[in-house]
Coordinates of C-alpha atoms in Angstrom, one line a residue:
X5 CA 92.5 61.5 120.3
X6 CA 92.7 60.3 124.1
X7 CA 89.6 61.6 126.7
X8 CA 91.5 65.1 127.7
X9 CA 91.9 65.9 124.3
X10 CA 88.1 65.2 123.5
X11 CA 87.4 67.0 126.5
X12 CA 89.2 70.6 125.6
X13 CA 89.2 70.8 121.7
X14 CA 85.6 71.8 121.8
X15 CA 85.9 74.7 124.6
X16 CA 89.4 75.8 123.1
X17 CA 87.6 76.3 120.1
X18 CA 84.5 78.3 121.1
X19 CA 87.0 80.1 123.0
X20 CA 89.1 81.3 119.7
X21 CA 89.9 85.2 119.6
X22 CA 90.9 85.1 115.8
X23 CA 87.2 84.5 114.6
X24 CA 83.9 86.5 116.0
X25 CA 81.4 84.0 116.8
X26 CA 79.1 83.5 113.9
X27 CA 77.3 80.8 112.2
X28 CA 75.1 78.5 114.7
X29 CA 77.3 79.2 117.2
X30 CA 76.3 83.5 117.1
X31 CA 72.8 83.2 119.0
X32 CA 73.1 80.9 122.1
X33 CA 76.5 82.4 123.1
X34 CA 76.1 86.6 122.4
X35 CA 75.8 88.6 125.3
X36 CA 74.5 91.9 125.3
X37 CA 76.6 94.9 126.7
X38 CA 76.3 98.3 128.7
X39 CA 76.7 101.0 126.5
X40 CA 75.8 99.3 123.5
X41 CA 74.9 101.6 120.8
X42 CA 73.2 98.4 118.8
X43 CA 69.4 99.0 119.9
X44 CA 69.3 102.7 119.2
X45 CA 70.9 101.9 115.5
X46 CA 68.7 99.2 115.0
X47 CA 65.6 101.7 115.7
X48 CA 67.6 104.1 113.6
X49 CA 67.5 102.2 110.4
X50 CA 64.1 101.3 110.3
X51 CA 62.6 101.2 106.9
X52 CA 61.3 105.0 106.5
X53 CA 63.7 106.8 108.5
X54 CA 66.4 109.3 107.6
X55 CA 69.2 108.6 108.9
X56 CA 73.3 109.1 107.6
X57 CA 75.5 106.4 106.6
X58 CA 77.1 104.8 110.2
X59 CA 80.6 104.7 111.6
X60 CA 81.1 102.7 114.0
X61 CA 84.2 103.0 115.9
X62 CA 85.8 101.1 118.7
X63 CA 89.0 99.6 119.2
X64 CA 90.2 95.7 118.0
X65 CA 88.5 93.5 120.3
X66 CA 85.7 95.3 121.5
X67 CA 83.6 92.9 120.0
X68 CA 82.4 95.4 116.5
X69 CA 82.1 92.1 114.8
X70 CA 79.4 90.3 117.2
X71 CA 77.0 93.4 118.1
X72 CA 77.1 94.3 114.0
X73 CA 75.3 90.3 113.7
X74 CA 73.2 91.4 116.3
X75 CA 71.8 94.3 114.6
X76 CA 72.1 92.5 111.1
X77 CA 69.7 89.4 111.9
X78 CA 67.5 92.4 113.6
X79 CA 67.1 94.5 110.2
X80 CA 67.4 91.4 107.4
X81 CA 63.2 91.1 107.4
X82 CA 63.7 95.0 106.0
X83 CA 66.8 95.0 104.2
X84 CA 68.9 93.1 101.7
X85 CA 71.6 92.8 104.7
X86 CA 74.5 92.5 102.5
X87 CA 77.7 91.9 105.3
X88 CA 81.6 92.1 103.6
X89 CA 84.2 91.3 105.8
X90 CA 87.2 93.6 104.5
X91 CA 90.1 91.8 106.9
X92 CA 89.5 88.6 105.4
X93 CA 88.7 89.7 101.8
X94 CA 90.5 92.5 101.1
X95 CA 94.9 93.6 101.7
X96 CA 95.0 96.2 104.4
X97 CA 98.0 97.0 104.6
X98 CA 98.3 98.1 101.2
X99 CA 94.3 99.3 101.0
X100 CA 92.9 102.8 99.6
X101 CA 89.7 104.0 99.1
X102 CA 89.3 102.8 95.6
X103 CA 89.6 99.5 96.9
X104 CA 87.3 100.4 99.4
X105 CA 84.9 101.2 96.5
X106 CA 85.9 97.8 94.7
X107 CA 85.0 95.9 97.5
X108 CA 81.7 97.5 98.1
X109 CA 80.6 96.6 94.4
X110 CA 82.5 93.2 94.0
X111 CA 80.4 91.9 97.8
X112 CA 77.0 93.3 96.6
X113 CA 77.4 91.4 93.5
X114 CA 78.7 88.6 94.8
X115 CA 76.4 88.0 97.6
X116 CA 73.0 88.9 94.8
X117 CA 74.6 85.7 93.5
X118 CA 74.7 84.2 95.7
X119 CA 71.0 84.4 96.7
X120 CA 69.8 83.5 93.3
X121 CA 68.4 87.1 92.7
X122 CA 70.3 86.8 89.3
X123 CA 71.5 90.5 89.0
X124 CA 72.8 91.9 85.9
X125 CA 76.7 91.1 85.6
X126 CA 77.2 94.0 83.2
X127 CA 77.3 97.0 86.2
X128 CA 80.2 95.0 88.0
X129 CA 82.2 94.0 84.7
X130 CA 82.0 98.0 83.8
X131 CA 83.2 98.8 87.1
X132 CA 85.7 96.5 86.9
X133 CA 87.2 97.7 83.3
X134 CA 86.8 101.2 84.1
X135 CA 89.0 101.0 87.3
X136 CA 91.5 98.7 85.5
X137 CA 91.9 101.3 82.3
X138 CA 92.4 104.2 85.0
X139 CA 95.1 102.3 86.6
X140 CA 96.9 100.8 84.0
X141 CA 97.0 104.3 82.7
X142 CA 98.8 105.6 85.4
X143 CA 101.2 103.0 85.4
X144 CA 101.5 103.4 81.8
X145 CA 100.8 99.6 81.8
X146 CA 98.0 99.2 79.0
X147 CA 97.6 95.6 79.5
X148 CA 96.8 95.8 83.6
X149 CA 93.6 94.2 84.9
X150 CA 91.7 93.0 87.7
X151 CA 91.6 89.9 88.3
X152 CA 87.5 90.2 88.4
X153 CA 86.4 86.3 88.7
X154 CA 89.8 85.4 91.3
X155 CA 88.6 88.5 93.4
X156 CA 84.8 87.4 93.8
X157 CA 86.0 84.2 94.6
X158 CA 87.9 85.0 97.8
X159 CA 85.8 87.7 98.8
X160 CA 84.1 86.9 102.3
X161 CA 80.5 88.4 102.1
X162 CA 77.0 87.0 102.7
X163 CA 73.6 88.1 103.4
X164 CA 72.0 88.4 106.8
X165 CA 69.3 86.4 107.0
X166 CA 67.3 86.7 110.4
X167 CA 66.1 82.9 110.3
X168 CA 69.9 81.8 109.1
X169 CA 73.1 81.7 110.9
X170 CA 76.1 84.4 109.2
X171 CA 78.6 82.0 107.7
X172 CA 81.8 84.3 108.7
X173 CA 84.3 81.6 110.1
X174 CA 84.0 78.8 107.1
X175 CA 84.9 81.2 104.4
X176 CA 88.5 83.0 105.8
X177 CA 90.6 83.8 102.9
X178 CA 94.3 83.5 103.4
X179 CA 95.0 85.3 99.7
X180 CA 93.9 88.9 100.2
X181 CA 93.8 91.2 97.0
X182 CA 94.4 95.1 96.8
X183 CA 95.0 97.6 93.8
X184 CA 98.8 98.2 95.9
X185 CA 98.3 102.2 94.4
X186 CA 100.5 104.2 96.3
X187 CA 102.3 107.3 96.2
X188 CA 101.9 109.5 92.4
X189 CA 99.9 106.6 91.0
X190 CA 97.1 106.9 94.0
X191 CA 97.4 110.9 93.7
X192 CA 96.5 111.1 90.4
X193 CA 93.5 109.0 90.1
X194 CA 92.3 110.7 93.1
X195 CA 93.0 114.3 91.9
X196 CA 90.3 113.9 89.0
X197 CA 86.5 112.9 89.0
X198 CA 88.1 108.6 89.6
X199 CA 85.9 108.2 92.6
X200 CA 82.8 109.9 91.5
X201 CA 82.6 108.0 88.6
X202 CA 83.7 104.7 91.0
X203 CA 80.6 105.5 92.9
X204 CA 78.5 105.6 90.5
X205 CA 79.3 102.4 89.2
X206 CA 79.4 101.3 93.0
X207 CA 75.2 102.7 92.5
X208 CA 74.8 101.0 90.0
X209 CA 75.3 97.5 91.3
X210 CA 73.5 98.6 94.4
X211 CA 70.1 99.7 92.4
X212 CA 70.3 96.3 90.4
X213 CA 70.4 94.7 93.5
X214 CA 67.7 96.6 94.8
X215 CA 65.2 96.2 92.5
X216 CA 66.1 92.0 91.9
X217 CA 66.1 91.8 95.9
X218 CA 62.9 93.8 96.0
X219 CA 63.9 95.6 99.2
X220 CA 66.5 98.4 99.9
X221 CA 70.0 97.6 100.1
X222 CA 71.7 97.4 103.8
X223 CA 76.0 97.5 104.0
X224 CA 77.6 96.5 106.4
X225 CA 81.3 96.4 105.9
X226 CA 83.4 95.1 108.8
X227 CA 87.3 95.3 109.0
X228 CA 88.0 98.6 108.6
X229 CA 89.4 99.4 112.1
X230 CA 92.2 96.9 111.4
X231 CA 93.6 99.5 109.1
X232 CA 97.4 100.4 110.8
X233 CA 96.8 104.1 112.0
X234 CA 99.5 105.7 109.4
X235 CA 97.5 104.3 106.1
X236 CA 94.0 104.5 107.8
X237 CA 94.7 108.8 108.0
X238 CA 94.9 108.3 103.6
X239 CA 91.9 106.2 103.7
X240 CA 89.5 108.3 105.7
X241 CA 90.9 111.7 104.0
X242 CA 88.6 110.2 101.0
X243 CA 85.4 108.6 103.1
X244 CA 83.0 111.1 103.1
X245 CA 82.8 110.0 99.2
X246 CA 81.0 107.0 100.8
X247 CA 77.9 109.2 101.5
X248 CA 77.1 109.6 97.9
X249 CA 76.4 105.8 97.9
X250 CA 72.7 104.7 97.9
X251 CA 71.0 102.3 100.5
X252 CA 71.9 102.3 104.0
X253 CA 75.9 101.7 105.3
X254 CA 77.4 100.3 108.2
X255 CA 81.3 101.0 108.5
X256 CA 83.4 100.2 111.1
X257 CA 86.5 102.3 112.1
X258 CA 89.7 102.6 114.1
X259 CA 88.7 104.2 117.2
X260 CA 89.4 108.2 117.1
X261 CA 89.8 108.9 113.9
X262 CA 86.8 111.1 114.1
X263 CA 87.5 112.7 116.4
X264 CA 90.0 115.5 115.0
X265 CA 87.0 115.6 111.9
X266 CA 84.2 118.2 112.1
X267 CA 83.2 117.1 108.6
X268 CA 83.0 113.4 109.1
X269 CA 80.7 114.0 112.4
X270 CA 79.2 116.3 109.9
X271 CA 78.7 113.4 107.1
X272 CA 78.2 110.0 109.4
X273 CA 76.6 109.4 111.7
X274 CA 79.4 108.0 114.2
X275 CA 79.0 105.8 117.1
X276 CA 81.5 104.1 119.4
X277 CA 81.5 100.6 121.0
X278 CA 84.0 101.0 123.9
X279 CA 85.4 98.0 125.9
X280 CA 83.6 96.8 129.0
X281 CA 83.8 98.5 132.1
X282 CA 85.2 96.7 135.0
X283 CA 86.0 99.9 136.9
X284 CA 83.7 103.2 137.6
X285 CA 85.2 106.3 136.3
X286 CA 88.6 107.1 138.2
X287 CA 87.6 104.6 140.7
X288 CA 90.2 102.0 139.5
X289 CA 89.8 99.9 143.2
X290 CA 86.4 99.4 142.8
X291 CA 85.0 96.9 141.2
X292 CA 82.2 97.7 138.2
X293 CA 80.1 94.8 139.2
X294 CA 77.7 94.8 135.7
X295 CA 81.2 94.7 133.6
X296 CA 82.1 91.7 135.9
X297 CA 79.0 90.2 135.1
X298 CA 79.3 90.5 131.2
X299 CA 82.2 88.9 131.1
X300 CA 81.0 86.2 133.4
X301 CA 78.0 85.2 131.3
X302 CA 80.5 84.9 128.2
X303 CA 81.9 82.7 129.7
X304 CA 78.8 80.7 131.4
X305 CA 77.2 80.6 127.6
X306 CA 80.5 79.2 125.8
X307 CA 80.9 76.6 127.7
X308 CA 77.4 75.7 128.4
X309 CA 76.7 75.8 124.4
X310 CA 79.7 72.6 124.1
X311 CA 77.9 70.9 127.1
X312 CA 79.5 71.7 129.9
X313 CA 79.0 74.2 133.6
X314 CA 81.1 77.2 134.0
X315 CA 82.1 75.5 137.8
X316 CA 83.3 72.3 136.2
X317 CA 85.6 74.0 133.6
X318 CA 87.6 76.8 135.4
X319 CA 87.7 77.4 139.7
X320 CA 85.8 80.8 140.4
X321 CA 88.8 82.6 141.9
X322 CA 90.5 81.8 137.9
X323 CA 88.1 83.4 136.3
X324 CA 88.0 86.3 138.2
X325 CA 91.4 86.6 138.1
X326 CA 91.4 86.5 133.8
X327 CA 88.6 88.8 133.8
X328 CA 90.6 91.8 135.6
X329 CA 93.4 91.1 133.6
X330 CA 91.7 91.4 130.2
X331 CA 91.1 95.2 131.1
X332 CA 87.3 94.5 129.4
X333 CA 88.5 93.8 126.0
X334 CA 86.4 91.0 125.1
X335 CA 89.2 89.7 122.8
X336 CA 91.3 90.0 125.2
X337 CA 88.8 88.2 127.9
X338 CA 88.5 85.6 125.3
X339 CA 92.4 84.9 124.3
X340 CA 93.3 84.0 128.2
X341 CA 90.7 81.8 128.4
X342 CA 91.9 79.6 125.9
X343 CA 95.3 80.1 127.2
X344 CA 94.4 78.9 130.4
X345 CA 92.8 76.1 128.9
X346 CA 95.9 74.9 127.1
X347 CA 97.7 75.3 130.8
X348 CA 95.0 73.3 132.3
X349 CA 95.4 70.7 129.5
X350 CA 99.4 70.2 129.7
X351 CA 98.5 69.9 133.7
X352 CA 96.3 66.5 132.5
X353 CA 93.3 68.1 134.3
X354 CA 89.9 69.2 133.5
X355 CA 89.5 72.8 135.5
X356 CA 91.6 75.6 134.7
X357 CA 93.1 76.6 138.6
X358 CA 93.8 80.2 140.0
X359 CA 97.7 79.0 139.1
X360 CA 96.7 78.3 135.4
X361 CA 95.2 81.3 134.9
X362 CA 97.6 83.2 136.4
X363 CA 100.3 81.4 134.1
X364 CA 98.1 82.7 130.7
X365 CA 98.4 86.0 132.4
X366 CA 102.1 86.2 132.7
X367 CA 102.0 85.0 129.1
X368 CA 100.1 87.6 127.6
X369 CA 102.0 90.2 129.9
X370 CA 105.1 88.7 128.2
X371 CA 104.2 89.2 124.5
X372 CA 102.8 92.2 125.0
X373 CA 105.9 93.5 126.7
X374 CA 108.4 92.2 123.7
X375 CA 106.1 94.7 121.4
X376 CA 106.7 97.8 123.1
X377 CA 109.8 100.2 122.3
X378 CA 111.5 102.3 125.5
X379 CA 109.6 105.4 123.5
X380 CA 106.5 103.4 124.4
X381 CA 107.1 102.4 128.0
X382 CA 107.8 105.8 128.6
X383 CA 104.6 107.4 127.2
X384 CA 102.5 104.5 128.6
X385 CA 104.2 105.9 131.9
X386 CA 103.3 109.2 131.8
X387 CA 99.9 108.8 130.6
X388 CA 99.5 106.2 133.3
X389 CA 100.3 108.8 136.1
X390 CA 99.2 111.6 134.3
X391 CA 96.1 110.7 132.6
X392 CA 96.8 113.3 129.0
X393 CA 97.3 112.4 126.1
X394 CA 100.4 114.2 124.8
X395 CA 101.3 113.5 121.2
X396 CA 97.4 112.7 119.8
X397 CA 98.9 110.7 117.2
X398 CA 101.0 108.7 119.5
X399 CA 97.7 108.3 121.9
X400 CA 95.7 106.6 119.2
X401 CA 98.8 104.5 117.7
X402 CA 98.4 103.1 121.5
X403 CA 94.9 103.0 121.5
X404 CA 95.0 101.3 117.9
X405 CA 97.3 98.6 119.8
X406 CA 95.6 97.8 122.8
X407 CA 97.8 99.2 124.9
X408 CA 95.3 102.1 126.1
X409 CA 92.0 101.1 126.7
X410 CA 88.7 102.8 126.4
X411 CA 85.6 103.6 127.8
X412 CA 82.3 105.0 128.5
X413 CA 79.5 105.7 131.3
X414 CA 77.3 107.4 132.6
X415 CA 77.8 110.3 129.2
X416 CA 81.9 110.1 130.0
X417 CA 84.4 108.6 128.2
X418 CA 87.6 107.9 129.7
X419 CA 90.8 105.5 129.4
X420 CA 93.2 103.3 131.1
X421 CA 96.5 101.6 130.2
X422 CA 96.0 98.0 130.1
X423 CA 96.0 96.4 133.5
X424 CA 98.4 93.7 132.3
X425 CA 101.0 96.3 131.5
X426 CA 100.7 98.0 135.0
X427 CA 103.1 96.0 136.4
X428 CA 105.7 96.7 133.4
X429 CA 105.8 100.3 133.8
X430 CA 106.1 100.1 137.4
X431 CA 109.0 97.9 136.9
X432 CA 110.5 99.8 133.8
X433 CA 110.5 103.4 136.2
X434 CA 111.8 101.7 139.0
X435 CA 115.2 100.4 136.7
X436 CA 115.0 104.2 135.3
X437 CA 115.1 105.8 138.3
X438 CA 118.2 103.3 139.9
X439 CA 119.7 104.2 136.0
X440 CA 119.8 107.8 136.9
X441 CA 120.5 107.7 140.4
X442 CA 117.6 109.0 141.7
X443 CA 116.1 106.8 144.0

């Protein structure tokens, strides 16, 4: 590994958008946010309170992940934090809510395990030979089980422990397990009393864990917003079931699929974690200088926390210039950074310049444009100029895909289409409009 290489691997990795920042790395480099709803929840579920099970929506990248650690190290003196991380343990693209349920009982065990509290196995293998006689029944395949031991093995889960870093990034599974029901098989195990019983098998690991851990029972269960919008609608029909669970649940959620629910407002309490504000409301020239400011310090902590100052890694008018174009989305913020980086590198140079940055810029604008249809340019169009929504479904799908951003101030809540893709439209209505002859 020559000098350069030495020099970048460390801040291309800090700087890695397919991992939140956890383990050692969580505490000198989080950064707390503008309308964050972390310290109120925190308050919320103290030890005493009532308080509903929590939805926490937001879209990918808003940084869910990091401000859930937050309020997890805040609340493991109370609780027996117990944290599952659904996108790496679980298969969501063929996900229900009985897996949901699996999950829920398979990381509570698990993670008792883990922490030596010895809990009883016998809740957990019930749960698990009840669920596979249902299925197999429905398939009419008698012999079907869960793979019980292969499934605890890859799940990603851990306890929050305030004085210990969260181990998320070390434990990633590549092999993902789901029960795959679909279609007549899923219908009829949810048409009788399946998930009642599935809960209280779910409460029954939960109490055991309660009384060996000698404190109430915390869940947070992280990955849920990844859920593609079209299977999330069959998941969340069934999650109000999740409020018959005991101990205190944290579940986060695609943004806006609340929204059309009276009874899940009714049920959850549901907060949102919107991206970061660099504009004011409908003031898209003017700069939101706090939201700047945010995303400034990310930056300033990463690299300081592998050594090095902000000014000696990337040229001020660079950063600026990745900071507009990420719209906010932290994610996003934190993908063109790295691109930048790898720019700066293949240059043979140690500071990522205003022309590196703008090269990771016209990246990203490229792979985002090679995802969208001519049915998406033109709704991305016309909410751009016309700011409604249209087909609600078709909003969140675009919301759900980073193409529409959102936001909140001052008690409003508003949105955008990504400032990257901006220039895309424009260019796309201009080529209709010579198309049709009506320049």
């Amino acid at each position: 590994m020559n000098a350069l290489t030495e020099y970048w691997t460390p801040l291309s990795n800090i700087f890695n958008p397919l991992f939140p920042l956890a383990g050692a790395q969580w505490e000198p480099c989080y950064v707390e946010r503008e309308e964050s709803p972390i310290p109120l929840l925190t308050l919320a579920l103290q030890p005493g309170r009532v308080s509903r099970p929590v939805l926490l929506a937001g879209a990918r990248g808003t940084g869910k992940t990091s401000a859930l650690i937050r309020l997890a190290r805040s609340l493991g003196d109370a609780y027996t934090v117990i944290w599952i991380d659904l996108h790496s343990s679980m298969d969501l693209y063929h996900f229900s809510i009985l897996d949901l349920l699996l999950a829920l009982g398979g990381g509570a065990y698990k993670v008792a395990v883990q922490e030596g509290l010895a809990p009883d196995p016998q809740p957990w293998q019930d749960m698990v030979a009840a669920l596979s006689t249902l299925v197999g029944e429905v398939r009419r395949q008698p012999a079907f089980s869960i793979p019980a031991d292969a499934l605890l093995a890859d799940m990603v889960c851990a306890r929050a422990d305030p004085a210990e870093p969260l181990p998320l990034q070390e434990t990633s599974k590549s092999q993902r397990y789901s029960l795959k029901l679909v279609g007549e098989e899923l219908k009829q195990l949810l048409a009788g009393l399946v998930l009642r019983e599935m809960v209280g098998r779910v409460n029954a690991i939960f109490a055991d864990v309660k009384i060996k851990g000698g404190r109430d029972t915390l869940v947070i269960a992280d990955g849920l917003d990844k859920i593609e919008p079209a299977l999330a609608e069959e998941v969340f029909d069934y999650i109000s079931v999740l409020t018959g669970l005991e101990g205190r649940a944290i579940y986060t959620i695609p943004y806006g699929f609340y929204k059309s629910s009276g009874q899940l407002r009714e049920d959850f309490e549901v907060e949102e974690l919107p991206n970061i504000s660099l504009h004011p409301y409908r003031e898209p020239e003017r700069r939101h200088e706090p939201g700047f400011a945010i995303l400034h310090e990310v930056a300033r902590r990463r690299v300081q926390a592998v050594g090095h100052k902000l000014e000696d890694v990337i040229e001020p008018e660079a950063l600026e210039a990745l900071i507009a174009a990420s719209g906010g989305v932290l994610r996003g913020f934190i993908k063109l950074m790295r691109q930048a980086m790898t720019q700066a590198e293949w240059r043979e140079t140690h500071q990522i310049s205003a022309n590196d940055a703008q090269w990771a810029i016209g990246h990203e604008r490229r792979r985002m444009q090679g995802a969208l249809s001519p049915t998406d340019m033109e709704y991305l169009w016309n909410f751009l100029k016309t700011k409604t929504w249209g087909d609600e479904k078709k909003f969140m799908t675009e919301v759900h895909q980073g193409n529409i951003l959102t936001y909140a101030g001052k008690g409003r809540i508003w949105y955008t289409v990504h400032p990257i893709l901006v220039p895309i439209l424009q260019e796309w209505y201009e080529e209709e409009r010579e198309e049709r002859g009506q320049k």
